[in-house]
Structure formats: structure tokens, C-alpha cells
Short mmCIF file of C-alpha atoms in Angstrom, two decimals:
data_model
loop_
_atom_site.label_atom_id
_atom_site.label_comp_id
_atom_site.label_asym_id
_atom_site.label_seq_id
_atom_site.Cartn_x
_atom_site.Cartn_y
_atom_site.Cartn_z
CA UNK A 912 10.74 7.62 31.38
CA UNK A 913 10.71 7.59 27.38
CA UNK A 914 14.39 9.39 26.63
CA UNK A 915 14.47 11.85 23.64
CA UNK A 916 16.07 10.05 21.12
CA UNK A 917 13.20 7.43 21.27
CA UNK A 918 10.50 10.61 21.10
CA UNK A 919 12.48 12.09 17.85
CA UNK A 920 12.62 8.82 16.45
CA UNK A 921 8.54 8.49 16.53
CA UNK A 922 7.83 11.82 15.36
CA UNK A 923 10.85 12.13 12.80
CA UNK A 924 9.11 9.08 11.33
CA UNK A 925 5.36 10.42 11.41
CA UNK A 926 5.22 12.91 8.70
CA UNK A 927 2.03 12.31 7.44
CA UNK A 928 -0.48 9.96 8.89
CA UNK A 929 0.08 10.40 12.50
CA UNK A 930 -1.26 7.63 14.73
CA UNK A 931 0.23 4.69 12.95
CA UNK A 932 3.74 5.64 12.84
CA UNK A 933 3.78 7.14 15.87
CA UNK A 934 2.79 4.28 17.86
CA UNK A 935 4.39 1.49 15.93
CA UNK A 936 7.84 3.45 16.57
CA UNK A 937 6.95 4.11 20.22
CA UNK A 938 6.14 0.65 20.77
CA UNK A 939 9.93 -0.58 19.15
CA UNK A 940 12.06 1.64 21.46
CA UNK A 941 9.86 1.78 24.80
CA UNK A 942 10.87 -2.01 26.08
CA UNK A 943 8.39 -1.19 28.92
CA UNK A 944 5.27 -1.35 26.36
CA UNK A 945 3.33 1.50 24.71
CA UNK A 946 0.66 2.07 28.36
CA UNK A 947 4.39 3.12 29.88
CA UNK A 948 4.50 6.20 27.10
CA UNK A 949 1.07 7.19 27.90
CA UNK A 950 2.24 7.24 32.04
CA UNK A 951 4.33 9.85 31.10
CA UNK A 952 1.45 11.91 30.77
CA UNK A 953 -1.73 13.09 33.08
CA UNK A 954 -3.61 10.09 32.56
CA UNK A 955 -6.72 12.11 33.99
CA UNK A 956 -6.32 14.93 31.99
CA UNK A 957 -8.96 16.33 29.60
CA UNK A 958 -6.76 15.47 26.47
CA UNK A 959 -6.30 12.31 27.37
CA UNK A 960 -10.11 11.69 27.89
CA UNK A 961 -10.64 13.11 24.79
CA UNK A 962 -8.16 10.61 23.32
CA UNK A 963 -9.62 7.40 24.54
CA UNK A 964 -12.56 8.33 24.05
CA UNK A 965 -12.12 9.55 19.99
CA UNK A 966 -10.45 6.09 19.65
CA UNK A 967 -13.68 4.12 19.88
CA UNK A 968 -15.11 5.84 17.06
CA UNK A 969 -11.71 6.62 14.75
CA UNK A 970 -11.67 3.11 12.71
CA UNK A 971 -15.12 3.68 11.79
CA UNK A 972 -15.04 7.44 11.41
CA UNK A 973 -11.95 6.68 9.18
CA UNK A 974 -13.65 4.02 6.93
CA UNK A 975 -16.29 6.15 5.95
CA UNK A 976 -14.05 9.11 5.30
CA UNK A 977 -12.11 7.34 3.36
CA UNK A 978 -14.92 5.71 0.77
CA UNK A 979 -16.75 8.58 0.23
CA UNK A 980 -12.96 10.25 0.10
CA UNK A 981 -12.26 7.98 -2.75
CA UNK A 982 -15.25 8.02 -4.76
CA UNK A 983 -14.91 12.05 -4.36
CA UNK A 984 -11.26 12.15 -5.79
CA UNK A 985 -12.14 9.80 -8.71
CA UNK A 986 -14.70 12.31 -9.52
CA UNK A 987 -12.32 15.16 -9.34
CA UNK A 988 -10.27 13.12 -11.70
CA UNK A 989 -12.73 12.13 -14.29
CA UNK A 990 -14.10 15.27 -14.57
CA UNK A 991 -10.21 17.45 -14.53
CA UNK A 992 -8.82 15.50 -17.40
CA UNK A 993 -11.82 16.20 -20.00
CA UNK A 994 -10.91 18.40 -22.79
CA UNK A 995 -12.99 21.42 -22.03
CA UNK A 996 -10.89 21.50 -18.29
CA UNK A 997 -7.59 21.17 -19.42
CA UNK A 998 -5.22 23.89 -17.83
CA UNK A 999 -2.30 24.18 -16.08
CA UNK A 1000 -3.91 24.57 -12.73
CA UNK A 1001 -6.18 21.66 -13.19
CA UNK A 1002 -3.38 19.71 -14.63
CA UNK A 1003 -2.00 19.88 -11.10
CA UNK A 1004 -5.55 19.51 -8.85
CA UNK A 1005 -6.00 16.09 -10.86
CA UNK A 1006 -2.38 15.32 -9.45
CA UNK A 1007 -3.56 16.25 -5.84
CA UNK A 1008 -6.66 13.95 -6.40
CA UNK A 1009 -4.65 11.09 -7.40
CA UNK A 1010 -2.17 11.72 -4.26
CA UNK A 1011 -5.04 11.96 -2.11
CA UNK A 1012 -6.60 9.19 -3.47
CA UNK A 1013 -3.76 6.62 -3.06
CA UNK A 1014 -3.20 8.45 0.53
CA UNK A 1015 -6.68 6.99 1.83
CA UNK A 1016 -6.77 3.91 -0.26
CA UNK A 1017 -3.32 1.94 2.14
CA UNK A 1018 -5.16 3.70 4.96
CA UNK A 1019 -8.70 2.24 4.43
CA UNK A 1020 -7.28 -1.98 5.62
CA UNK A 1021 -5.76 -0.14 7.97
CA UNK A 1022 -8.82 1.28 9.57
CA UNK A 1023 -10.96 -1.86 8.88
CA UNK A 1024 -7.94 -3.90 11.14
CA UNK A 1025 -8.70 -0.98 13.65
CA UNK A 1026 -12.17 -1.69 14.28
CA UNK A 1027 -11.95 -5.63 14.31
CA UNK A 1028 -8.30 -6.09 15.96
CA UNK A 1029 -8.25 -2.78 18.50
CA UNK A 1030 -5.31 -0.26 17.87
CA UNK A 1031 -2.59 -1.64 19.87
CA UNK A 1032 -2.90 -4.72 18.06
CA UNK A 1033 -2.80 -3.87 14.62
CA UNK A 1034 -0.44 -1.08 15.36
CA UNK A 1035 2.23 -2.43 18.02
CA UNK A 1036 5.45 -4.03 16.17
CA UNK A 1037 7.17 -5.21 19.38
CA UNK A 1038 5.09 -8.65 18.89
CA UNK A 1039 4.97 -10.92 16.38
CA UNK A 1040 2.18 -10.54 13.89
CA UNK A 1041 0.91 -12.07 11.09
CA UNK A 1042 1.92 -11.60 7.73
CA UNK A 1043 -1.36 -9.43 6.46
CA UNK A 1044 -0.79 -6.77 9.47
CA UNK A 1045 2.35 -6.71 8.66
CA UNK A 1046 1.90 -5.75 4.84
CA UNK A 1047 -1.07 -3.11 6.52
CA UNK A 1048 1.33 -1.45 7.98
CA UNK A 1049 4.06 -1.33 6.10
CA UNK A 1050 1.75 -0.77 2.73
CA UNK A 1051 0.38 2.48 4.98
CA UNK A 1052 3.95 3.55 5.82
CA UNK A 1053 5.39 3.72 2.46
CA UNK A 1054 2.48 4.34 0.22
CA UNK A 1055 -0.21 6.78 2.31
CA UNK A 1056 3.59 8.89 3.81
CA UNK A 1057 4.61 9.08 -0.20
CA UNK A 1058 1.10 9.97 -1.26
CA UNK A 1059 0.82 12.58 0.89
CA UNK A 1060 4.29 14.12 1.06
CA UNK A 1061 3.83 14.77 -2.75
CA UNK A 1062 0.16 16.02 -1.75
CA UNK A 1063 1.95 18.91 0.33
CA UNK A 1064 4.22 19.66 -2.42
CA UNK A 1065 2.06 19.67 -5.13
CA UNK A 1066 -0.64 22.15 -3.27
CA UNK A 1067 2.91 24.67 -2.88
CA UNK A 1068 2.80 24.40 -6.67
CA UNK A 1069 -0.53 25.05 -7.40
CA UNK A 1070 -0.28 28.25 -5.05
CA UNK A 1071 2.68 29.21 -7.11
CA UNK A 1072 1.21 28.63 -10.01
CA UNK A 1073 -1.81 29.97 -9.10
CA UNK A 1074 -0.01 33.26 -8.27
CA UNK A 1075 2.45 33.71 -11.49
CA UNK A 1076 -0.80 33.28 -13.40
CA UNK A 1077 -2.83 36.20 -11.81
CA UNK A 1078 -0.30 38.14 -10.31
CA UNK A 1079 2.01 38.19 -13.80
CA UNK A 1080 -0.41 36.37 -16.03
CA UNK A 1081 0.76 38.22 -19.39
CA UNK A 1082 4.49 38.46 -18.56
CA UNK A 1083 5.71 35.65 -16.64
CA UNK A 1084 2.99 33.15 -16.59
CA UNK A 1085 2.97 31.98 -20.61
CA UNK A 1086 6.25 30.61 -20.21
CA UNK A 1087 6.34 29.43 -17.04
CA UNK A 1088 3.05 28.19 -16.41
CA UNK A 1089 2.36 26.35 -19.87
CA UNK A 1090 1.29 22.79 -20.00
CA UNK A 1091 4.52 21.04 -20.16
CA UNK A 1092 6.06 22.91 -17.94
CA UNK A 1093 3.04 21.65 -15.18
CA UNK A 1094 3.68 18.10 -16.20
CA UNK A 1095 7.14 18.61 -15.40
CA UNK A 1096 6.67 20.03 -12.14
CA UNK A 1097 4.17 17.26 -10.95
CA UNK A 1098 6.87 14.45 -12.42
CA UNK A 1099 9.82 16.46 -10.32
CA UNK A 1100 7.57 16.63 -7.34
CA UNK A 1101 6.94 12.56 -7.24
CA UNK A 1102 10.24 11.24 -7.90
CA UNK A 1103 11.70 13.41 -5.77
CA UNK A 1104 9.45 12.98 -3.14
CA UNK A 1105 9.89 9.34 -3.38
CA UNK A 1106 14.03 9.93 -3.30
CA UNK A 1107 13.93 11.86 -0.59
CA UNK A 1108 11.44 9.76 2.04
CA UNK A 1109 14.24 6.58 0.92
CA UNK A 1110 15.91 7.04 4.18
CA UNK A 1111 12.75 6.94 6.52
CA UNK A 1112 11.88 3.75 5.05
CA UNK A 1113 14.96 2.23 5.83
CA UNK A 1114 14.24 2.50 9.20
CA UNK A 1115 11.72 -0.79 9.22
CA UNK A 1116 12.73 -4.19 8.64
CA UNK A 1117 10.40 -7.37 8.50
CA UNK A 1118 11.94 -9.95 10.83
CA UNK A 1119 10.26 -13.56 10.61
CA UNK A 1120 9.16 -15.41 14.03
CA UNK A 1121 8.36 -18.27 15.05
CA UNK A 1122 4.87 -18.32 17.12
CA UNK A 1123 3.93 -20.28 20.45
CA UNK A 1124 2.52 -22.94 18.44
CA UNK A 1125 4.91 -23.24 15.77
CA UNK A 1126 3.32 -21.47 13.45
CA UNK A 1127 4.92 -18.53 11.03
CA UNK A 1128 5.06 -14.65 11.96
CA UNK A 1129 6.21 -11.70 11.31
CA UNK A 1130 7.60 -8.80 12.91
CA UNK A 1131 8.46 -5.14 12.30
CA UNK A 1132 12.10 -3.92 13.94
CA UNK A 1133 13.65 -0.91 13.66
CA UNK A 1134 16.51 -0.83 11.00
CA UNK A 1135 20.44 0.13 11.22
CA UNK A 1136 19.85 3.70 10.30
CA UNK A 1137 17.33 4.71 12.72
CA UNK A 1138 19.78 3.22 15.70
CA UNK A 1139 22.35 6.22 15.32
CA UNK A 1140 21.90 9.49 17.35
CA UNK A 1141 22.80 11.67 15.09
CA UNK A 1142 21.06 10.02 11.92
CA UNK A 1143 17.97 10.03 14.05
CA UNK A 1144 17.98 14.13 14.92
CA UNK A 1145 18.44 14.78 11.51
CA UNK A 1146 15.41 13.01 10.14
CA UNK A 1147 13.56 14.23 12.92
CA UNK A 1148 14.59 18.18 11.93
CA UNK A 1149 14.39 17.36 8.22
CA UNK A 1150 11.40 15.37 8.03
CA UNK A 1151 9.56 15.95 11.10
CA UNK A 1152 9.81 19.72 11.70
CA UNK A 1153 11.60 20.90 8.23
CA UNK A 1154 8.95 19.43 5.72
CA UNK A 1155 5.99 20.61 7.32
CA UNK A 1156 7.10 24.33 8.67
CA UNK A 1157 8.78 25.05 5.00
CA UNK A 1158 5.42 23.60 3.40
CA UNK A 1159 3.39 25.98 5.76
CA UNK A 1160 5.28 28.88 5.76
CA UNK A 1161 5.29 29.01 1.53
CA UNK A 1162 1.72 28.11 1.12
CA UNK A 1163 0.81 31.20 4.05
CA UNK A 1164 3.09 33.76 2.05
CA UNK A 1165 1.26 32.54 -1.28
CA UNK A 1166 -1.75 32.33 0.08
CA UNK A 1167 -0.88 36.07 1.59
CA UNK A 1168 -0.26 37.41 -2.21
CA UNK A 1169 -2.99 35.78 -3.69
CA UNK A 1170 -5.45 37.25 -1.55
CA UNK A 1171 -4.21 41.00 -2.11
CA UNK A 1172 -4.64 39.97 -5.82
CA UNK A 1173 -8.44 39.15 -5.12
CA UNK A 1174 -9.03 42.33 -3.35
CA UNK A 1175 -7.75 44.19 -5.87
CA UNK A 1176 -8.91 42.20 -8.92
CA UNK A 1177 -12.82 42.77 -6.48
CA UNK A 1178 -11.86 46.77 -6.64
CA UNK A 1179 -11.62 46.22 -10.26
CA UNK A 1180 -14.65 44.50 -11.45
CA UNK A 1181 -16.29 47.15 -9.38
CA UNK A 1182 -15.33 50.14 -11.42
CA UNK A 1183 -16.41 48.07 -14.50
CA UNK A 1184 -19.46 47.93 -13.62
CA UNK A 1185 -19.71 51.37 -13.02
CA UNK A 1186 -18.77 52.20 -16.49
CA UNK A 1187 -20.89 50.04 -18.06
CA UNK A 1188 -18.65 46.71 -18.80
CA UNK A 1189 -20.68 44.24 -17.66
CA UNK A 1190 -18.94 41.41 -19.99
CA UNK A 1191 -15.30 42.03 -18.62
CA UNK A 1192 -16.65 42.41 -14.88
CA UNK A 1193 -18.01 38.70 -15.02
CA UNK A 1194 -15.41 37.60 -16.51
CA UNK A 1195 -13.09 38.80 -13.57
CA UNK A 1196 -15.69 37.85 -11.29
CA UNK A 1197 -15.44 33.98 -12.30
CA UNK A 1198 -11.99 34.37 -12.55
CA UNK A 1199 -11.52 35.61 -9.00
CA UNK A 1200 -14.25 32.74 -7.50
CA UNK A 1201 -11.65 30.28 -9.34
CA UNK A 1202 -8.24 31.94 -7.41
CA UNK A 1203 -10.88 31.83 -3.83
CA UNK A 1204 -11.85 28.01 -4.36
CA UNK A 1205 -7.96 27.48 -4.50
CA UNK A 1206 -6.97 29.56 -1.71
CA UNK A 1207 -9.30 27.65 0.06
CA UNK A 1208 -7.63 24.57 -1.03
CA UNK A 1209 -4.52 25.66 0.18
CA UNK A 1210 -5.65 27.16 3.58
CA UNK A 1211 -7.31 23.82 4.30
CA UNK A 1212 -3.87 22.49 3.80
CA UNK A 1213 -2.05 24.87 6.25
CA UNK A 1214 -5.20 24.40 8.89
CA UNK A 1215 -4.48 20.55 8.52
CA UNK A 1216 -0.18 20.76 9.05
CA UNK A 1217 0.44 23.46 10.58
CA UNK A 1218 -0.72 22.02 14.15
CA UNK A 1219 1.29 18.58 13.74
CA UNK A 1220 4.10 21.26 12.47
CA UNK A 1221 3.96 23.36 15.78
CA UNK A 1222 3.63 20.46 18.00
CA UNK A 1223 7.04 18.78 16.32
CA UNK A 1224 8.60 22.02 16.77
CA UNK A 1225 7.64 22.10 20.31
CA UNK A 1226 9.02 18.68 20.97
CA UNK A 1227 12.09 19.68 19.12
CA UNK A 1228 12.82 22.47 21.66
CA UNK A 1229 11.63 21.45 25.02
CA UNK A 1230 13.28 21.10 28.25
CA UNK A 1231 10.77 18.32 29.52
CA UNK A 1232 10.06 16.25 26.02
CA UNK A 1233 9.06 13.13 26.95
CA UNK A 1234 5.91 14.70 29.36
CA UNK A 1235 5.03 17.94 26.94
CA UNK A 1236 4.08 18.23 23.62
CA UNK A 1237 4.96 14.83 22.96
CA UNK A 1238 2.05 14.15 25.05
CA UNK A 1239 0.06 16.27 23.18
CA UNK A 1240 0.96 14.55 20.06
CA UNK A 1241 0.51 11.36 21.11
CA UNK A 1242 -3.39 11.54 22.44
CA UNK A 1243 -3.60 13.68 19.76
CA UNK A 1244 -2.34 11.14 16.71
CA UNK A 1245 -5.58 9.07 15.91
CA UNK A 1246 -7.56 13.16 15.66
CA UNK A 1247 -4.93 14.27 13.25
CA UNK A 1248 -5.08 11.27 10.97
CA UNK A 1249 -8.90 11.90 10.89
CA UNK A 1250 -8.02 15.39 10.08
CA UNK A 1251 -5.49 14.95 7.09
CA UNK A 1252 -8.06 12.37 5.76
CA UNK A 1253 -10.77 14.66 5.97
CA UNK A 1254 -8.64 17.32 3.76
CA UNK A 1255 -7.80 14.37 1.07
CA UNK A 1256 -11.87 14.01 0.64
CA UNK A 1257 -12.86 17.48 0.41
CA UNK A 1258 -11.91 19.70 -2.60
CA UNK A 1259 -14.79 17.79 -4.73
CA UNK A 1260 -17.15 19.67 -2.52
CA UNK A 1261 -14.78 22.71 -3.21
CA UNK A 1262 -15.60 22.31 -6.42
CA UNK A 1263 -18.79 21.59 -6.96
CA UNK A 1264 -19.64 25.05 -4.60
CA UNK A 1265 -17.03 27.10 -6.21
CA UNK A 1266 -16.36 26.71 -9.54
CA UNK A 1267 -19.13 26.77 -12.22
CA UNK A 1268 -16.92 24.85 -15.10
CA UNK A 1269 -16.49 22.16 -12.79
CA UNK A 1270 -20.38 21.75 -12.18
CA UNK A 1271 -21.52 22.16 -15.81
CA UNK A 1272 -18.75 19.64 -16.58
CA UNK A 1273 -19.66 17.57 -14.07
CA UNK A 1274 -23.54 17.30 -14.72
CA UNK A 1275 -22.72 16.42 -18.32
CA UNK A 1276 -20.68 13.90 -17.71
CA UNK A 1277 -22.68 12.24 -15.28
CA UNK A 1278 -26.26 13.68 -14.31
CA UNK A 1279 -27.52 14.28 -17.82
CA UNK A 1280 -26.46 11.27 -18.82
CA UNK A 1281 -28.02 9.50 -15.99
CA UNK A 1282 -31.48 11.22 -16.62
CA UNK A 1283 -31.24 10.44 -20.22
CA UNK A 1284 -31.14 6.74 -19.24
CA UNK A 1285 -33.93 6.68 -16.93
CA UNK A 1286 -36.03 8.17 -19.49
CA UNK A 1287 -35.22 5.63 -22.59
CA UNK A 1288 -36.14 3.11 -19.46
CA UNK A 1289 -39.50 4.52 -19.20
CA UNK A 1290 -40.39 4.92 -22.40
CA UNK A 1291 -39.41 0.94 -23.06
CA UNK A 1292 -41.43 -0.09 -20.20
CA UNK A 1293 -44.51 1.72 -21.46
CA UNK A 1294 -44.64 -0.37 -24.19
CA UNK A 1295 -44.21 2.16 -26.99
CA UNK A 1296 -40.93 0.56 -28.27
CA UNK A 1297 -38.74 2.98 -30.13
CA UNK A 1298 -39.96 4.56 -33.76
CA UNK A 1299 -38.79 4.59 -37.07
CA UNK A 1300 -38.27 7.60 -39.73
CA UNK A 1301 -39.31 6.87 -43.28
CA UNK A 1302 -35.80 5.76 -43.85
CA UNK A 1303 -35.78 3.12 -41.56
CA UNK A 1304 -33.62 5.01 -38.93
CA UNK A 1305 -34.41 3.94 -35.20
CA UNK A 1306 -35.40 7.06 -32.84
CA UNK A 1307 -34.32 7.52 -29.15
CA UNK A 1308 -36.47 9.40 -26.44
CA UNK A 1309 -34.70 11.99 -24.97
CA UNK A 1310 -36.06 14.38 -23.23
CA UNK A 1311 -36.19 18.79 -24.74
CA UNK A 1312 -35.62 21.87 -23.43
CA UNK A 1313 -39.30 22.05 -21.88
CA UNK A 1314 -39.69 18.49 -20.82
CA UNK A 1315 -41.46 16.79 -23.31
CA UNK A 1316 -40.34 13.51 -25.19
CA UNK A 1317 -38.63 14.13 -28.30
CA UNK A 1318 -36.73 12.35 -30.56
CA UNK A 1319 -33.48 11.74 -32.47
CA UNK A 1320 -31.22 9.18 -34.28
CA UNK A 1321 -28.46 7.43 -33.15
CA UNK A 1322 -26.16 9.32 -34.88
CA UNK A 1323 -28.05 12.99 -33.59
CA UNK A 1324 -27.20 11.43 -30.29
CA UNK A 1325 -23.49 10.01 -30.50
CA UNK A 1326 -22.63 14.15 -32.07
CA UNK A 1327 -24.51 15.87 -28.71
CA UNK A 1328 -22.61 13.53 -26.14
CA UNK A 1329 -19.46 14.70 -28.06
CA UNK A 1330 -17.32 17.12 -25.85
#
């Protein structure tokens, strides 16, 4: 039977994407083989049904997650960093699009191996392997943990942030919300992210074999640190149950505040509209769809860690370890990964529904243009050819305000694309 040090030393190591870490570590300490960690467990229970049979359809499920997960978050970029959107706030959700981006991007091979190779064999480090599963996995340890360990952080900011500015937005919230200050925060948060998850990558080494036919492989052992007790029950408090619980815990009392603010902020706008003021009633009403959208955000977060949070916990405290919530866990990893993916791909949605800068914004930059294109196509291919003023200026179609062809000069058009 697995003993608990092994058990801490898998989860303490799978902050963030579950399945990968979870199994490569279990696979290292469990000399038996990884079926013998499963045996623990009911092997005909519904959970574990569930597991094998969500495994024929995670790799797949996972690759299209992740594209349409990383064309979404490039979006979210392009669009965050124009002039017209820069604030504080989404200063900080272009952050959280980057660090979801480069979460899905080292996870994206990963899932591709998954479908051709199966997941024991891409994932299992007690075997030699060959060099490009190796640098899979180990790419997907450091990069997609880092990624999204400053992904968690970063989404505590923004609810602070979010709060100073509407719960003390004209005492507090000048000073400690202005643009440097953000870029600060969101520098802080990365290198001392990175700083901190040192240790846990310490705990893999690449150790070159020799194959059955001579040839040159690779495999992934466990380093020094991860072979002491008490080094091993620390990162599993600090990182496996301590990162995700604090996390949780801030972004539910944040989330808490911020949603008293909208109710009262909703009580408000209501007696402005009974006397009359229309203007400053809209104006709190965008203003309270934009603190929603990011309590939404935030509460997708806590949905997303707060289960792999509880289970850790669980694990932590048990009597029986090895055959209770680390079973859960376990079946459990390849769902979770799907899960935390899921939340890296979403907010563009967020804020396309929610947030009415973010669409106008968005529809110049990319839909307007788009349509203006397809029209000077049409007109060339009807033959007309473009026009010329009295001056000798060359016109461009574009279409007006009630849908007929109209036209302008080159320099007309480079002033209206203009932010």
C-alpha cells in the first residue's frame, strides 16, 4: 500500500495542472507501478468509471480547449492594451491573459502526446523516455505550474483592486490603485512567484539511459530535496494545501465585499432614477456590470481551486490516506486539468457579454475592419476600379451609416482608423 510520504509528495508537487504531476510523481515512488496506486482504491466504483472513461476523451477535449483558449487570451490582450482601455484593472486582466495563455500553450504538446502515446506513457517517469517527452513534461511542470501560480495571485489582486477602487474609490484608491503602482504589483507577483515555486522544481532531475538497443534516453528521477520527510510535508502544507486555501479564502472574502458594494451601488442608481438623474444612474449602472463581470472572474477562480484545495486538505488530515481522498484526487486529476483549462479560456466570453467597452473596442479593432475589407474586395471585383477627385486623389469604398458605398481619401481613412 502507497505510504503517506509518497501521497504528500504527489500532491505537494501538483499545484496547478493536476494529472501530470500527479502521476509522474506517483509513478517515481510506487516501485510496484502506477495500476498498484489505483488498487488502492474501489476499482468498480462509480468514480473510477467515470475516470477511465473521461480519459479517452481528455487529450482531445484538452487540445481544443486549449486553441480556442489561446486565440481567446490573445484577443483579450490585443484589445486590453489599446489606449482607450488602459486602467488599472485592465492593466492586470491583460496580465491574467498572458498567464493563462502561457498556462495552456506547455500544456497543448502535452495533450497532443496524450492522444497519440496513451497517458501512462507520456506521463510515467519510472522508464526511460525519449528526449522530446522528456522536455513535454518538464516544459509543462515548470512553465504551465509558474503560469498559473501567478494566474491565482494576480486574480487576488484584481479583487483587491477591484475593491479599494469602488469600495474607497476617492480616498484610498488614487494612490494606491494608480498605474504604476499596478505594474508593480503584477512585476512583484511574477518574480516572486517564480522564487517561491524554486524548491518544487528541484525535486526533478533528468537522468540519461541507455535503451535496449543502445540507443540514447532519458529519464525523470526524483531529486535530493524531495527524498527528506520533513522537506516533503512542508511543500506539501505550503504548496499543496497553503497556496490554494489562502488564494480561496481571500478571493471569497473579496468577492464577499464586492458584492455588498453592488447591492448597494443597485439601491443607488435606483433612487436616481426616481429623481430624475438618468445620466448618473447609467453611469453607475455600467460601472456596476464592470465590478459583476469581475466577480465573476474571480468566482470562476474559487469554483476551479477550491475543490483540488479541499481534497489536499482532506489528504492532509486523514487517518486512511492512501485509500481516501487521495483516491478521489487521483481519478479525479485528468477532470481538474480540463477544469483549470477551461477557466484560462473563458473571461474573453466574460467580456464580450459583460462589458460594453470591451465589445465596441473589440469590433473596431477587428470586425469593422474586416467588413471594410470585404467591401474594397467587392467593389475591385466589379470592375469599377477606384475613382479620382479633381485633384488627382485616389478614393476608397467604404461603406456609410445607411449602407450605401461612399467614398474617401487615403488620408480621410488613415485619421478614422486612428484610436
Amino acid at each position: 500500500m502507497a505510504n503517506y510520504d509518497t501521497i504528500v509528495y504527489s500532491v505537494s508537487n501538483s499545484t496547478e495542472l493536476v494529472s501530470n504531476i500527479a502521476l509522474l510523481v506517483n509513478a517515481t515512488f510506487f516501485p510496484e507501478g502506477t495500476e498498484n496506486t489505483s488498487n488502492d482504491c474501489m476499482e468498480n466504483s462509480t468514480l473510477k468509471r467515470f475516470s477511465d472513461g473521461y480519459e479517452q476523451i481528455h487529450g482531445y477535449l484538452s487540445i481544443l480547449i486549449c486553441f480556442v483558449g489561446i486565440i481567446c487570451n490573445i484577443l483579450n490582450v490585443i484589445v486590453l492594451t489599446r489606449k482607450n482601455m488602459i486602467s488599472p484593472t485592465n492593466y492586470i486582466l491583460s496580465a491574467l491573459a498572458i498567464a493563462d495563455l502561457l498556462t495552456m500553450v506547455p500544456y497543448l504538446p502535452l495533450a497532443f502526446m496524450y492522444c497519440l502515446e496513451g497517458r501512462g506513457n507520456v506521463l510515467s517517469i519510472d522508464v526511460p523516455r525519449s528526449l522530446s517527452i522528456i522536455l513535454i513534461n518538464l516544459m509543462n511542470n515548470v512553465i504551465s505550474i509558474t503560469m498559473h501560480s501567478v494566474a491565482m495571485w494576480l486574480t487576488v489582486a484584481l479583487a483587491f483592486f477591484r475593491y479599494i477602487i469602488v469600495c474607497h474609490g476617492r480616498t484610498h484608491a488614487p494612490k494606491l490603485c494608480s498605474l504604476y503602482r499596478t505594474k508593480l504589483t503584477i512585476a512583484a507577483i511574477c518574480i516572486f512567484t517564480l522564487l517561491f515555486l524554486i524548491p518544487n522544481f528541484l525535486c526533478l532531475k533528468v537522468t540519461p539511459k541507455r535503451g535496449n538497443q543502445g540507443q540514447q534516453l532519458y529519464m525523470l528521477e526524483a531529486g535530493a530535496i524531495c527524498t527528506d520527510n520533513f522537506l516533503v510535508n512542508l511543500k506539501f502544507w505550503l504548496y499543496g494545501v497553503g497556496v490554494k486555501i489562502a488564494t480561496c479564502i481571500l478571493l471569497v472574502i473579496f468577492s464577499g465585499l464586492l458584492i455588498k458594494a453592488i447591492h448597494s451601488a443597485n439601491q443607488r442608481r435606483r433612487k436616481l432614477l426616481f429623481q430624475g438623474r438618468r445620466a448618473e444612474s447609467e453611469y453607475t449602472h455600467e460601472h456596476n456590470r464592470t465590478t459583476t463581470m469581475l466577480v465573476t472572474v474571480v468566482l470562476l477562480f474559487v469554483v476551479t481551486e477550491l475543490p483540488q484545495g479541499i481534497l489536499l486538505l482532506m489528504i492532509g488530515i486523514s487517518e486512511n490516506k492512501a485509500q481516501s481522498a487521495w483516491c478521489v484526487y487521483f481519478d479525479l486529476a485528468d477532470f481538474l486539468d480540463m477544469i483549470v483549462l477551461l477557466n484560462s479560456s473563458i473571461n474573453f466570453m466574460l467580456y464580450c457579454t459583460m462589458s460594453q467597452q470591451f465589445r465596441n473596442t473589440f469590433k473596431s479593432l477587428f470586425i469593422k475592419k474586416i467588413t471594410h475589407r470585404l467591401n474594397s474586395m467587392s467593389v475591385r471585383h466589379s470592375g469599377s476600379g477606384p475613382r479620382l477627385r479633381s485633384n488627382g486623389h485616389p478614393y476608397d469604398a467604404i461603406p456609410s451609416n445607411n449602407g450605401n458605398v461612399s467614398c474617401i481619401t487615403n488620408e480621410e481613412k488613415t485619421m478614422n482608423t486612428t484610436l
